[in-house]
mmCIF file of C-alpha atoms in Angstrom:
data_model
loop_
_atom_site.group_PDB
_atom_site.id
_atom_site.type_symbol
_atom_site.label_atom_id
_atom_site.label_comp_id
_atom_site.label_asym_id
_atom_site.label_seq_id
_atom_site.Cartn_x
_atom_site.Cartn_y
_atom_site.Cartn_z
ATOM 1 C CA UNK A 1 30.607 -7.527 -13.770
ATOM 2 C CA UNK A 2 30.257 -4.552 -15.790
ATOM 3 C CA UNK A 3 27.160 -2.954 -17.168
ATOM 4 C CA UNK A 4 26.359 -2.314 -20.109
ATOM 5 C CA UNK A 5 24.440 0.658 -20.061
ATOM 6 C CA UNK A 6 21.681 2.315 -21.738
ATOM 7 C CA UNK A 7 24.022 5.117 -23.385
ATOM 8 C CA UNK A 8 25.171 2.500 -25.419
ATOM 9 C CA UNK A 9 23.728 3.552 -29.381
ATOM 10 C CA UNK A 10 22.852 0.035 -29.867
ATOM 11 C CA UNK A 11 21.235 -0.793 -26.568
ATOM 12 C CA UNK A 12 19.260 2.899 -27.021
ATOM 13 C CA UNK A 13 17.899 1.777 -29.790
ATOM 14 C CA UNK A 14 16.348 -1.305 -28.206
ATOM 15 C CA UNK A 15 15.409 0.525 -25.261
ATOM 16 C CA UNK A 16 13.425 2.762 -27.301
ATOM 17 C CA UNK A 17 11.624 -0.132 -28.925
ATOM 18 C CA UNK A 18 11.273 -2.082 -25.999
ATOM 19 C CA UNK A 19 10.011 0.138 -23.509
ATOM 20 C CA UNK A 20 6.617 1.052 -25.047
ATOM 21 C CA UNK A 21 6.245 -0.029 -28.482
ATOM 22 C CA UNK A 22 5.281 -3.482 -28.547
ATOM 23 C CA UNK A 23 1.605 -3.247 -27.850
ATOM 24 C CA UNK A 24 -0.749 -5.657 -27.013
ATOM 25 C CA UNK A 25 -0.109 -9.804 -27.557
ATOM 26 C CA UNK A 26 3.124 -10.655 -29.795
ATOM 27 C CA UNK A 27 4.132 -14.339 -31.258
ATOM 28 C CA UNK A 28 7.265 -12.955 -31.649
ATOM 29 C CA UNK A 29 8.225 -9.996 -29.318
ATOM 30 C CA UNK A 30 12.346 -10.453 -29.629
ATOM 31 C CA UNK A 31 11.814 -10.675 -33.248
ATOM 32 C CA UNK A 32 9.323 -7.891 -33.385
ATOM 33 C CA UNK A 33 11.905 -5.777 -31.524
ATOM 34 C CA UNK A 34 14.822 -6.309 -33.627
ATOM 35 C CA UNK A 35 12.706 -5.037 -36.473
ATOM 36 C CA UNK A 36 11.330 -2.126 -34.868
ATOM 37 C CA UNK A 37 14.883 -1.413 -33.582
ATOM 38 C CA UNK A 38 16.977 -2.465 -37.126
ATOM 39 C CA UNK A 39 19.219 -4.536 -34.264
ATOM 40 C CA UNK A 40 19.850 -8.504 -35.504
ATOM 41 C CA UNK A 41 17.400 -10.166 -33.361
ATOM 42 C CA UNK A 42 20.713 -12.288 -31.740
ATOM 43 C CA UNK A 43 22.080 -8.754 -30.727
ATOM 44 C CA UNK A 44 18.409 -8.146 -29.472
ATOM 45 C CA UNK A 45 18.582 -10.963 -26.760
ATOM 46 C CA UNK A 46 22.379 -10.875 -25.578
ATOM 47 C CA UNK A 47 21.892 -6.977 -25.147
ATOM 48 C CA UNK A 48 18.345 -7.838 -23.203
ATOM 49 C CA UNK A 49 20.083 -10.049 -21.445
ATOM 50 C CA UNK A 50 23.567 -8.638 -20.437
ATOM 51 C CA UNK A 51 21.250 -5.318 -19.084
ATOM 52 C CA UNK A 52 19.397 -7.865 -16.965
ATOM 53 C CA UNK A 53 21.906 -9.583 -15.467
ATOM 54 C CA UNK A 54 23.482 -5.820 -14.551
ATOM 55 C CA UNK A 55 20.458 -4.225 -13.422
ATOM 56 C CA UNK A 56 20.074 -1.808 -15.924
ATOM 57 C CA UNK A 57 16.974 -3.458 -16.860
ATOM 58 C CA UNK A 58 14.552 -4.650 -13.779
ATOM 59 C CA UNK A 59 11.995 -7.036 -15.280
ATOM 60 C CA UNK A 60 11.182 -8.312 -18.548
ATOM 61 C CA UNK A 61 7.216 -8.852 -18.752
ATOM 62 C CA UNK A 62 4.417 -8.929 -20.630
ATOM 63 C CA UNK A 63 2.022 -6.626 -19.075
ATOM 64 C CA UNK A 64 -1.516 -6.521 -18.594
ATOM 65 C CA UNK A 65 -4.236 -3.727 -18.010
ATOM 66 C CA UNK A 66 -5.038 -5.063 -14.853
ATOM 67 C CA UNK A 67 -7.814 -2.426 -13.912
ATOM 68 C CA UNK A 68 -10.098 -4.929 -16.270
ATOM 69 C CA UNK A 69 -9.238 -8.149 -14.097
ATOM 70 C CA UNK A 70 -9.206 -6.470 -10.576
ATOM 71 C CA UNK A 71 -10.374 -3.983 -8.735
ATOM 72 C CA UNK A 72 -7.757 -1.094 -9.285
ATOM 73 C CA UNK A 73 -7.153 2.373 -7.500
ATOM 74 C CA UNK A 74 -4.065 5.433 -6.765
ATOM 75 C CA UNK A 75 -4.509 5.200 -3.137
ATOM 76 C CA UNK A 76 -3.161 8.188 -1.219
ATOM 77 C CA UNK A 77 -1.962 7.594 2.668
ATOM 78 C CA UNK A 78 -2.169 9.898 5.650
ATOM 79 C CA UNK A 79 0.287 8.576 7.614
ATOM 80 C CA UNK A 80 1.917 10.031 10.674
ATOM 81 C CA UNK A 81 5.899 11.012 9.964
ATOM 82 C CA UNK A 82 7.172 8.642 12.256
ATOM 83 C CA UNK A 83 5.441 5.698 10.695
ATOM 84 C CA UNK A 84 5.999 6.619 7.297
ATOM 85 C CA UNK A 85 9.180 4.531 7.205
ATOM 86 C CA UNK A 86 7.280 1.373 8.504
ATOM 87 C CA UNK A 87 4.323 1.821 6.191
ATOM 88 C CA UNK A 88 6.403 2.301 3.019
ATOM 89 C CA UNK A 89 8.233 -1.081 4.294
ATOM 90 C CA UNK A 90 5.027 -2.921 5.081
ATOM 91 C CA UNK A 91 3.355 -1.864 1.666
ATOM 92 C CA UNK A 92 6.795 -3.078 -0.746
ATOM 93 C CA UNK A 93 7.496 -5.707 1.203
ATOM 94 C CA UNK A 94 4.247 -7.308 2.623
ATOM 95 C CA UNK A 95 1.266 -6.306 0.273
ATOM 96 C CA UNK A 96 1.959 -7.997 -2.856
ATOM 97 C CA UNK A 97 -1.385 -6.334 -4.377
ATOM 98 C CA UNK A 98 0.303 -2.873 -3.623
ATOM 99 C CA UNK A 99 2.335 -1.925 -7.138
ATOM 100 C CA UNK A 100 4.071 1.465 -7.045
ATOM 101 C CA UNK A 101 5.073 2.467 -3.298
ATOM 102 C CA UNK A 102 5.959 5.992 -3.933
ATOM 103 C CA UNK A 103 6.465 8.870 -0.566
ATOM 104 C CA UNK A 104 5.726 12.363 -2.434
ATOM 105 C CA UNK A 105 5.428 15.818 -1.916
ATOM 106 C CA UNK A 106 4.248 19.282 -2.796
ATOM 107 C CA UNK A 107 6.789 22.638 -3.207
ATOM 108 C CA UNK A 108 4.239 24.078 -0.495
ATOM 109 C CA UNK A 109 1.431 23.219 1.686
ATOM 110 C CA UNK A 110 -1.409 22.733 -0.589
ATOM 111 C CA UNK A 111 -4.637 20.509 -0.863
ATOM 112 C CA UNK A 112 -3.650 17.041 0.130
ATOM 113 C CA UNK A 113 -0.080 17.737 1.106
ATOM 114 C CA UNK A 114 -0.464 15.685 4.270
ATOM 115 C CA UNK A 115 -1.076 12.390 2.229
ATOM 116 C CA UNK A 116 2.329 11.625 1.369
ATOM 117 C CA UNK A 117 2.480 7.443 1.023
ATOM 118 C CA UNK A 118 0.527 6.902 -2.247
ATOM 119 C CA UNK A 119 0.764 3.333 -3.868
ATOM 120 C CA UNK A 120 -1.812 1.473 -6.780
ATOM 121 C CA UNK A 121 -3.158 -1.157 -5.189
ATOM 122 C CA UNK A 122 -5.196 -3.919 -7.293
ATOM 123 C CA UNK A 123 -7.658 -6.495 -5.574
ATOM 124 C CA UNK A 124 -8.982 -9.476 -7.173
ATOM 125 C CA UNK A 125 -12.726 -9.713 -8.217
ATOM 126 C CA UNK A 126 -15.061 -9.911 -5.046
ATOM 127 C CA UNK A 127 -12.821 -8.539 -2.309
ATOM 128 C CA UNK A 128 -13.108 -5.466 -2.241
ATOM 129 C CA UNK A 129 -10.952 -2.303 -2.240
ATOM 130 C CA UNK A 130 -12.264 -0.534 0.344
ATOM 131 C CA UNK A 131 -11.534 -3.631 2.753
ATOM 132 C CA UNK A 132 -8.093 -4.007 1.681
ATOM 133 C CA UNK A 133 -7.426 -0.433 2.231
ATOM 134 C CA UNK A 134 -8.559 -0.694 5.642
ATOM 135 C CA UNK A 135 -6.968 -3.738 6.679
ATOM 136 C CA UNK A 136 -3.738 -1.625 5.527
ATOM 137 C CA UNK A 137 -4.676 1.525 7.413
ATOM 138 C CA UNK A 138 -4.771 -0.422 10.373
ATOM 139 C CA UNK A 139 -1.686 -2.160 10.149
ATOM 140 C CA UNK A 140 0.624 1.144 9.147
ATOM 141 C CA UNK A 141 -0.994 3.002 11.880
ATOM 142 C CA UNK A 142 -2.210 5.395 9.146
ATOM 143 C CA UNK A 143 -4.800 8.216 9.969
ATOM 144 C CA UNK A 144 -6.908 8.065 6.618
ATOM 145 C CA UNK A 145 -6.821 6.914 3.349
ATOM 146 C CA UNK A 146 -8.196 8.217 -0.115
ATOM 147 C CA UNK A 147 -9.100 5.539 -3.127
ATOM 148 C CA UNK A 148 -8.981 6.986 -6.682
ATOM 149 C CA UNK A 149 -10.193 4.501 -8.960
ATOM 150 C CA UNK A 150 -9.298 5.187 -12.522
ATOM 151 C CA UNK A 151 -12.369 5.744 -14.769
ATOM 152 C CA UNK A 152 -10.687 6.275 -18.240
ATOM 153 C CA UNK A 153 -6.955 5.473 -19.203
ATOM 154 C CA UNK A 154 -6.115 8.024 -21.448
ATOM 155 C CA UNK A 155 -2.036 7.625 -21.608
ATOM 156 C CA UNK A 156 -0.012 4.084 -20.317
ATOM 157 C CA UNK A 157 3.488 3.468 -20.970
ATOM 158 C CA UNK A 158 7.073 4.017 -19.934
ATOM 159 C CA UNK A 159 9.639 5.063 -22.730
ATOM 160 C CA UNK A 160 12.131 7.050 -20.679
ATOM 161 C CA UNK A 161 14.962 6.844 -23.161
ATOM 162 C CA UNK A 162 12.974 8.087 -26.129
ATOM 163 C CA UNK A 163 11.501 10.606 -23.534
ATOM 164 C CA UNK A 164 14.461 12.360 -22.359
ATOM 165 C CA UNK A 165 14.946 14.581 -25.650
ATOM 166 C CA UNK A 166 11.441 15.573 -26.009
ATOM 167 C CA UNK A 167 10.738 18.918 -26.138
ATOM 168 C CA UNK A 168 7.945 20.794 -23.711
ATOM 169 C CA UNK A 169 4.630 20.384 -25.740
ATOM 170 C CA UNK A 170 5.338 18.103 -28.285
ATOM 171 C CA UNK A 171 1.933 16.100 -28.847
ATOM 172 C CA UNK A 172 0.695 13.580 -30.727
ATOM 173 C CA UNK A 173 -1.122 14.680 -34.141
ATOM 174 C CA UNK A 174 -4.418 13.825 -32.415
ATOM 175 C CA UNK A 175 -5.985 13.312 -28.916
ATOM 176 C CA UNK A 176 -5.971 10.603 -27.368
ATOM 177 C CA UNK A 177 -8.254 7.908 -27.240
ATOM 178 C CA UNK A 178 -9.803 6.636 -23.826
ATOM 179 C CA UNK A 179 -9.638 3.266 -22.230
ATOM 180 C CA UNK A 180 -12.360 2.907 -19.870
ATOM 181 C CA UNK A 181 -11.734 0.538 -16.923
ATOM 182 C CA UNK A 182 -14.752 -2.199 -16.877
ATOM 183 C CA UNK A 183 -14.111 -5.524 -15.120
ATOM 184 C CA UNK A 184 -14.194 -8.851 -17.166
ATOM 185 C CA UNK A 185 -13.947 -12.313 -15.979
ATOM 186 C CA UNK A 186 -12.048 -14.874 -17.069
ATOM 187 C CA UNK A 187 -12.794 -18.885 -17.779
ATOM 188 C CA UNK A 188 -10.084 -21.250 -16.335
ATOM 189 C CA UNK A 189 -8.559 -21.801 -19.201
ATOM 190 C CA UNK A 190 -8.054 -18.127 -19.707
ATOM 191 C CA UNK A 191 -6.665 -17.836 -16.059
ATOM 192 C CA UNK A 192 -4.142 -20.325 -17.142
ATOM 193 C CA UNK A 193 -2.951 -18.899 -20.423
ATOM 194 C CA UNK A 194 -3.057 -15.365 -18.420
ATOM 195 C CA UNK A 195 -1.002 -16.500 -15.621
ATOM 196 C CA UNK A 196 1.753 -18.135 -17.673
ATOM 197 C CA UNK A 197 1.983 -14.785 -19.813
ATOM 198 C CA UNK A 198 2.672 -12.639 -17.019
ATOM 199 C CA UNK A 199 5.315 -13.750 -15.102
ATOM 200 C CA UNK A 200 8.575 -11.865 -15.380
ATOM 201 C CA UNK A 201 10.970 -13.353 -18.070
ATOM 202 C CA UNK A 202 14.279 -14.741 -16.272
ATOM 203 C CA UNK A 203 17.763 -14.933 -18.265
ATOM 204 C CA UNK A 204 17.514 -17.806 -19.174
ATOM 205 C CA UNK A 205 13.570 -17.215 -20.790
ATOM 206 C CA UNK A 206 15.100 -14.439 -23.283
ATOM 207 C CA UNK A 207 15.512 -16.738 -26.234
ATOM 208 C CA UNK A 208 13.511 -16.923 -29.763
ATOM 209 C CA UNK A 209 10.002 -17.577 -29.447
ATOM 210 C CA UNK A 210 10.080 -17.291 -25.780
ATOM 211 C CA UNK A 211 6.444 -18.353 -25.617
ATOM 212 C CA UNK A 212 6.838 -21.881 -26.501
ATOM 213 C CA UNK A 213 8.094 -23.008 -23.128
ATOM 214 C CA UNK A 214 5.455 -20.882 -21.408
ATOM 215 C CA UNK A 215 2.685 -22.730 -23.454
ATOM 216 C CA UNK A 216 4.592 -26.163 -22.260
ATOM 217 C CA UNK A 217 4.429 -24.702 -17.952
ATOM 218 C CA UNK A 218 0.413 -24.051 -18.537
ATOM 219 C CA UNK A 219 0.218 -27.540 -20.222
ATOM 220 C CA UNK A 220 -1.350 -26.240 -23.607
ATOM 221 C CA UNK A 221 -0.580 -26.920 -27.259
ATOM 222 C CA UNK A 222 1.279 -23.895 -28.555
ATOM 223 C CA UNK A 223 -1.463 -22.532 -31.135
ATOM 224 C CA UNK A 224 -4.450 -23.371 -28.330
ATOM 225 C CA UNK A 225 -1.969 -20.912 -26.140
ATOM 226 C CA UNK A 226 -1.484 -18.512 -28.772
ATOM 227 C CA UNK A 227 -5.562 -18.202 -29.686
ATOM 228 C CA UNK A 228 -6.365 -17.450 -26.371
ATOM 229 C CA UNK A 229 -3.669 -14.945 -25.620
ATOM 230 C CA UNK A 230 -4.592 -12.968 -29.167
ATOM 231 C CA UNK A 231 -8.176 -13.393 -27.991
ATOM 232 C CA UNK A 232 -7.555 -11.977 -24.514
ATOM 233 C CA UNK A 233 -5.363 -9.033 -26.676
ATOM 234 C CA UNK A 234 -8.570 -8.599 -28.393
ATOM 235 C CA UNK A 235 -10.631 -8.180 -25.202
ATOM 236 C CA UNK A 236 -8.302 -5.372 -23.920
ATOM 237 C CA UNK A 237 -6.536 -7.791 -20.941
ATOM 238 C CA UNK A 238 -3.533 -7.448 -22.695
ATOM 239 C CA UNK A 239 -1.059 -4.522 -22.151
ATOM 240 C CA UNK A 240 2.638 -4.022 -23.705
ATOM 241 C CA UNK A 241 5.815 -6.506 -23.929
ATOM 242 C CA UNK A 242 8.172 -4.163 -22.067
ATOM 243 C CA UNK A 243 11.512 -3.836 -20.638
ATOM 244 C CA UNK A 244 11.325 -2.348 -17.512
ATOM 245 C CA UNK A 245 14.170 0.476 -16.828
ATOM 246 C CA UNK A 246 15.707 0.673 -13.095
ATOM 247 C CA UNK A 247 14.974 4.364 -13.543
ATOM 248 C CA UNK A 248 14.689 5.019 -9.613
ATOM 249 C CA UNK A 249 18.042 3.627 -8.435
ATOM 250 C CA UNK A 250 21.805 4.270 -10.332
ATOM 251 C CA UNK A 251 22.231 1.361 -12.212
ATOM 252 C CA UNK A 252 25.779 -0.563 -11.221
ATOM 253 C CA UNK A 253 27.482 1.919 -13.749
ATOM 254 C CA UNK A 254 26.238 4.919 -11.619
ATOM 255 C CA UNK A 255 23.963 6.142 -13.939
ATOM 256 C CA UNK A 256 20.214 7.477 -13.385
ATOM 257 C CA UNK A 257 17.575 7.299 -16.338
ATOM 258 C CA UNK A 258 15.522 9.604 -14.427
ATOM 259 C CA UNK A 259 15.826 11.793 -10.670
ATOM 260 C CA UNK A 260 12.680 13.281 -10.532
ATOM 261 C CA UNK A 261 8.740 12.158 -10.874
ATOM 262 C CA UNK A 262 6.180 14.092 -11.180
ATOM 263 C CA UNK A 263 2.386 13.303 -10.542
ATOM 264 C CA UNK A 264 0.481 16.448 -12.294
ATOM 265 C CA UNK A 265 -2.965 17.141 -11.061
ATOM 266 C CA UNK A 266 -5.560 19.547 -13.033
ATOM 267 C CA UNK A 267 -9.257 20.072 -11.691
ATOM 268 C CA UNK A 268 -11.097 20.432 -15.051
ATOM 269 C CA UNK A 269 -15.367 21.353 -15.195
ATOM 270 C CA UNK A 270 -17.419 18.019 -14.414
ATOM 271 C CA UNK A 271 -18.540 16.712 -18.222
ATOM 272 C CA UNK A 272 -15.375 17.751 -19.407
ATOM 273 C CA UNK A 273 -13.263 14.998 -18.004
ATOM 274 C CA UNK A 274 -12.596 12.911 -21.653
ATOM 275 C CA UNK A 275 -11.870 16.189 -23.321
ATOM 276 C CA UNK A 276 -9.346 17.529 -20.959
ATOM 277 C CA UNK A 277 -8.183 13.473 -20.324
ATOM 278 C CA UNK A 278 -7.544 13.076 -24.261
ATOM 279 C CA UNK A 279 -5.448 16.704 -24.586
ATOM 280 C CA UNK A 280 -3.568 16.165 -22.048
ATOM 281 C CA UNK A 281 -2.995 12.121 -22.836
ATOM 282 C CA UNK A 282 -1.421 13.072 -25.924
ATOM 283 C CA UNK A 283 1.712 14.928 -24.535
ATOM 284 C CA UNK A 284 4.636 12.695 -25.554
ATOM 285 C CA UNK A 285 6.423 12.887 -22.056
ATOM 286 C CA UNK A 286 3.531 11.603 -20.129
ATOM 287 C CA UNK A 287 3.759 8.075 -18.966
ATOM 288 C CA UNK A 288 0.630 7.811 -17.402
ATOM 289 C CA UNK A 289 -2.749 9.919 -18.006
ATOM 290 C CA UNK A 290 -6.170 8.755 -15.974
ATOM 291 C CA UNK A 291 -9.394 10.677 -15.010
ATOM 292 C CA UNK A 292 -9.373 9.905 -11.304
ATOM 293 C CA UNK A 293 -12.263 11.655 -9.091
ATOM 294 C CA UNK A 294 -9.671 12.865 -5.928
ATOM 295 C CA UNK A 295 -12.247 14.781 -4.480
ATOM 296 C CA UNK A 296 -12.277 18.103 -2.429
ATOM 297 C CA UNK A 297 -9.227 17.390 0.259
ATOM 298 C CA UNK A 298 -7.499 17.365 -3.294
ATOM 299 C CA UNK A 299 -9.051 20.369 -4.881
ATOM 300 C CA UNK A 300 -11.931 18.467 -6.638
ATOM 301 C CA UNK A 301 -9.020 16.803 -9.221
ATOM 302 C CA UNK A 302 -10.310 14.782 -12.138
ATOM 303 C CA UNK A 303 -7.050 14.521 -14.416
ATOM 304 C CA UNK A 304 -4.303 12.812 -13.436
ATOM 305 C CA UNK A 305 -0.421 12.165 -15.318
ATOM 306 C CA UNK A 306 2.828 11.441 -14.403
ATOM 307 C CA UNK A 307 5.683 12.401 -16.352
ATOM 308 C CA UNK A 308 9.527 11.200 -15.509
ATOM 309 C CA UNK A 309 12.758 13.559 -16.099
ATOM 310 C CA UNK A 310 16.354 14.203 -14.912
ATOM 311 C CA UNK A 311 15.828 18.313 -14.498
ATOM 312 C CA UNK A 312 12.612 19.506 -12.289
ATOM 313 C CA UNK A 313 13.289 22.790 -13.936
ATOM 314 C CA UNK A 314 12.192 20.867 -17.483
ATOM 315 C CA UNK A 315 9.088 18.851 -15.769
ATOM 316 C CA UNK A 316 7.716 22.037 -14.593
ATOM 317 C CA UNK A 317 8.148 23.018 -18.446
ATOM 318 C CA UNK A 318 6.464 20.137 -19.849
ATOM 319 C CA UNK A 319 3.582 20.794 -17.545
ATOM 320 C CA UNK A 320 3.587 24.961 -17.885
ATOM 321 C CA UNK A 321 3.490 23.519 -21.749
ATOM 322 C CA UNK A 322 0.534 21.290 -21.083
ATOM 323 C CA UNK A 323 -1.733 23.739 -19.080
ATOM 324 C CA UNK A 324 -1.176 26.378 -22.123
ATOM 325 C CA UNK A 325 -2.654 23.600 -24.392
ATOM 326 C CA UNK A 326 -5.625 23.146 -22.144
ATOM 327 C CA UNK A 327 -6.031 26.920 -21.996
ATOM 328 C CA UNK A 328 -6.169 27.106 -25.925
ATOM 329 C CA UNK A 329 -8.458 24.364 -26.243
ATOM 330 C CA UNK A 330 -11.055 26.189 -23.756
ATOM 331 C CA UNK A 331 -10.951 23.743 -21.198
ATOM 332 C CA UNK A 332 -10.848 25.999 -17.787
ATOM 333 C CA UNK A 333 -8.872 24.481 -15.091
ATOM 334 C CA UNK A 334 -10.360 25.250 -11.557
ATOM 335 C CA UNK A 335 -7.183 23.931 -9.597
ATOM 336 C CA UNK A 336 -3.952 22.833 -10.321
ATOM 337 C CA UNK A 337 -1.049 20.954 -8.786
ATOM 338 C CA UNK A 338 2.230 18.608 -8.790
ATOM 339 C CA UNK A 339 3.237 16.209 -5.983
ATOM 340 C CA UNK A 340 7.097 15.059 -6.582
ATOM 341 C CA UNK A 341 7.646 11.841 -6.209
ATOM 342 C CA UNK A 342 10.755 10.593 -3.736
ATOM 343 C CA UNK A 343 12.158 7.554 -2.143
ATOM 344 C CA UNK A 344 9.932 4.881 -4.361
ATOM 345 C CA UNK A 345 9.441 1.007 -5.269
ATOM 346 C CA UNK A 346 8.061 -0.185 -8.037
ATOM 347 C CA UNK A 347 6.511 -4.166 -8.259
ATOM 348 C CA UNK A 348 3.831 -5.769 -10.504
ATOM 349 C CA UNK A 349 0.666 -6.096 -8.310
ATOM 350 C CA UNK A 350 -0.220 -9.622 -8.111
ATOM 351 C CA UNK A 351 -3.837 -10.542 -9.121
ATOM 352 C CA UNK A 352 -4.739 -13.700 -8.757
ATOM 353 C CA UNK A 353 -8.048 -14.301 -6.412
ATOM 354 C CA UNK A 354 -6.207 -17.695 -4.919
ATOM 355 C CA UNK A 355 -3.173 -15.956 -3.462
ATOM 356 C CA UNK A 356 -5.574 -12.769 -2.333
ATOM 357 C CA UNK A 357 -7.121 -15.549 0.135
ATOM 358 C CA UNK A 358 -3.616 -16.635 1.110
ATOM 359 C CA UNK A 359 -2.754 -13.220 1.794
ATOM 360 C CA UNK A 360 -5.845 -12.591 3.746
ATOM 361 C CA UNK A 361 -5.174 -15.937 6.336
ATOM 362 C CA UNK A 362 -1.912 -14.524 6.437
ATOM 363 C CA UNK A 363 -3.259 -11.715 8.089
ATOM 364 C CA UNK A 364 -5.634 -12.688 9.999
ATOM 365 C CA UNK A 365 -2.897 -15.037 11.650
ATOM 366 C CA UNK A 366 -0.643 -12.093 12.539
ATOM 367 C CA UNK A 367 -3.723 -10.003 13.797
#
């Protein structure tokens, strides 16, 4: 088979659509695409799907901010070097509420250096992450582990074709705005529209109004489907439609959307956290922006992004960029740092409260 890549004009002009730009709950998200992109929405779905089937895409998926409907954290792992192999296994393969499984590290030995396992982990309502986290601890052999809950969003999205000709400190025209991470729960009918939304799209799925069938699996009438999804949109449950690059492994062309990862830290003065969180969040190459409370093994840092790139040389530009904007905008930064991301996996963390007590027998049958 051959892939058809991203470098293709036509299929970088979906890409750019696709990856970020369809926010929140669409009837429509192939059409919507196609007229975002100025691609025929038929080109649309036999490009989404030949990049599928060659890996060039991972997943198809509506997403959903899943720090409202579970307990979410960044959880960094001390974890002796020769169990690090075993724990990153055990984490991808065996905790299905563990998302990104990333190993990083620091240019030097610096505050926090020794963690270098960090996943997101999410836990459905009334389990707790602190228990999960130590059921995990025990079964990696790990030493200690530190739990960074988000408390604002402040940037969320992927984009790595449209971000790979951005120039250091391009911004958006204003700050930006802050999601903050509060807990909601969810009727069964909601649970039911919710579940159907989120699982990953198959071949066979990418097809004109793609919801129609899913509406059929969760046994609803279309426009009973499509009010609760718009009404869940409106509650802030509801994330992006997104393609989902392989941007970690070459794609079966060869060819790497990104090689390096950074996760930039920044210690900023306590009551300054939205401030700093909102400058920073607006910096186009950012994919991710949180205020996370890391604490003093990590030199007290509150502000937390990740930005993706094929040069280090040109991350470390982007983020000499961004600390120049925080030092014009008077925001003093105490401590400052960037952990490089290596071998990773990335997985959607799975939420639901029924297969969070499966997982848990499983366990406690292995114990």
């Amino acid at each position: 088979m051959i892939a058809i890549e991203h470098t293709d004009a036509v299929n970088s002009k979906i890409l750019a659509v696709s990856e970020d730009r369809i926010q929140g709950f669409v009837r429509e998200p192939f059409s919507e695409i196609a007229r975002l992109s100025g691609v025929e929405e038929t080109v649309v779905l036999h490009r989404i799907k030949a990049m599928l089937t060659a890996g060039t895409i991972r997943r198809v998926r509506q997403t959903l901010l899943a720090t409202n409907l579970a307990d979410g954290a960044l959880v960094a792992w001390k974890v002796p070097d020769d169990k690090l192999d075993g724990a990153f296994s055990f984490m991808f393969r065996q905790d299905s509420f563990s998302g990104h499984v990333v190993l990083r590290s620091t240019d030097s030995k610096t505050a926090g250096s020794e963690y270098k396992l960090w996943t997101t982990i999410k836990v459905p309502q009334g389990f707790g992450l602190e228990r999960h986290t130590n059921i995990l601890l025990k079964k990696v052999s790990g030493e200690k582990v530190k739990i960074m809950p988000a408390k604002g969003i402040f940037t969320l999205g992927v984009g790595h074709v449209r971000r790979k000709t951005i120039e250091p400190g391009s911004r958006a025209d204003r700050p930006a705005g802050m999601i903050r991470t509060e807990v909601v729960e969810l009727n069964d009918l909601e649970w039911r529209v919710l579940t159907a939304l989120k699982r990953e799209f198959t071949t066979e799925e990418i097809v004109p109004s793609p919801w129609r069938n899913r509406a059929k699996d969760a046994d609803l009438p279309l426009e009973l489907f499509f009010s609760v999804a718009e009404h869940l949109d409106r509650r802030k449950i509801i994330g992006r439609f997104s393609t989902f690059l392989e941007h970690v492994k070459p794609s079966t062309g060869g060819i790497r959307v990104t090689r390096f990862n950074g996760l930039f830290h920044w210690a900023v003065p306590r009551g300054m956290e939205i401030q700093a969180g909102s400058e920073v969040g607006r910096h186009e190459i950012l994919t991710h922006c949180y205020w996370r409370e890391a604490g003093p093994e990590f030199g007290n840092v509150n502000i937390m992004a990740v930005a993706h790139g094929t040069e280090k040389q040109r991350l470390l530009e982007h983020k000499a960029a961004i600390d120049v904007h925080l030092a014009a905008c008077g925001i003093p930064v105490s401590y400052t740092n960037v952990f490089w991301g290596g071998r990773s996996e990335i997985k959607p963390s799975e939420i639901s409260p029924i297969e969070y007590r499966a997982w848990l027998q499983r366990q406690e049958t292995l114990a």
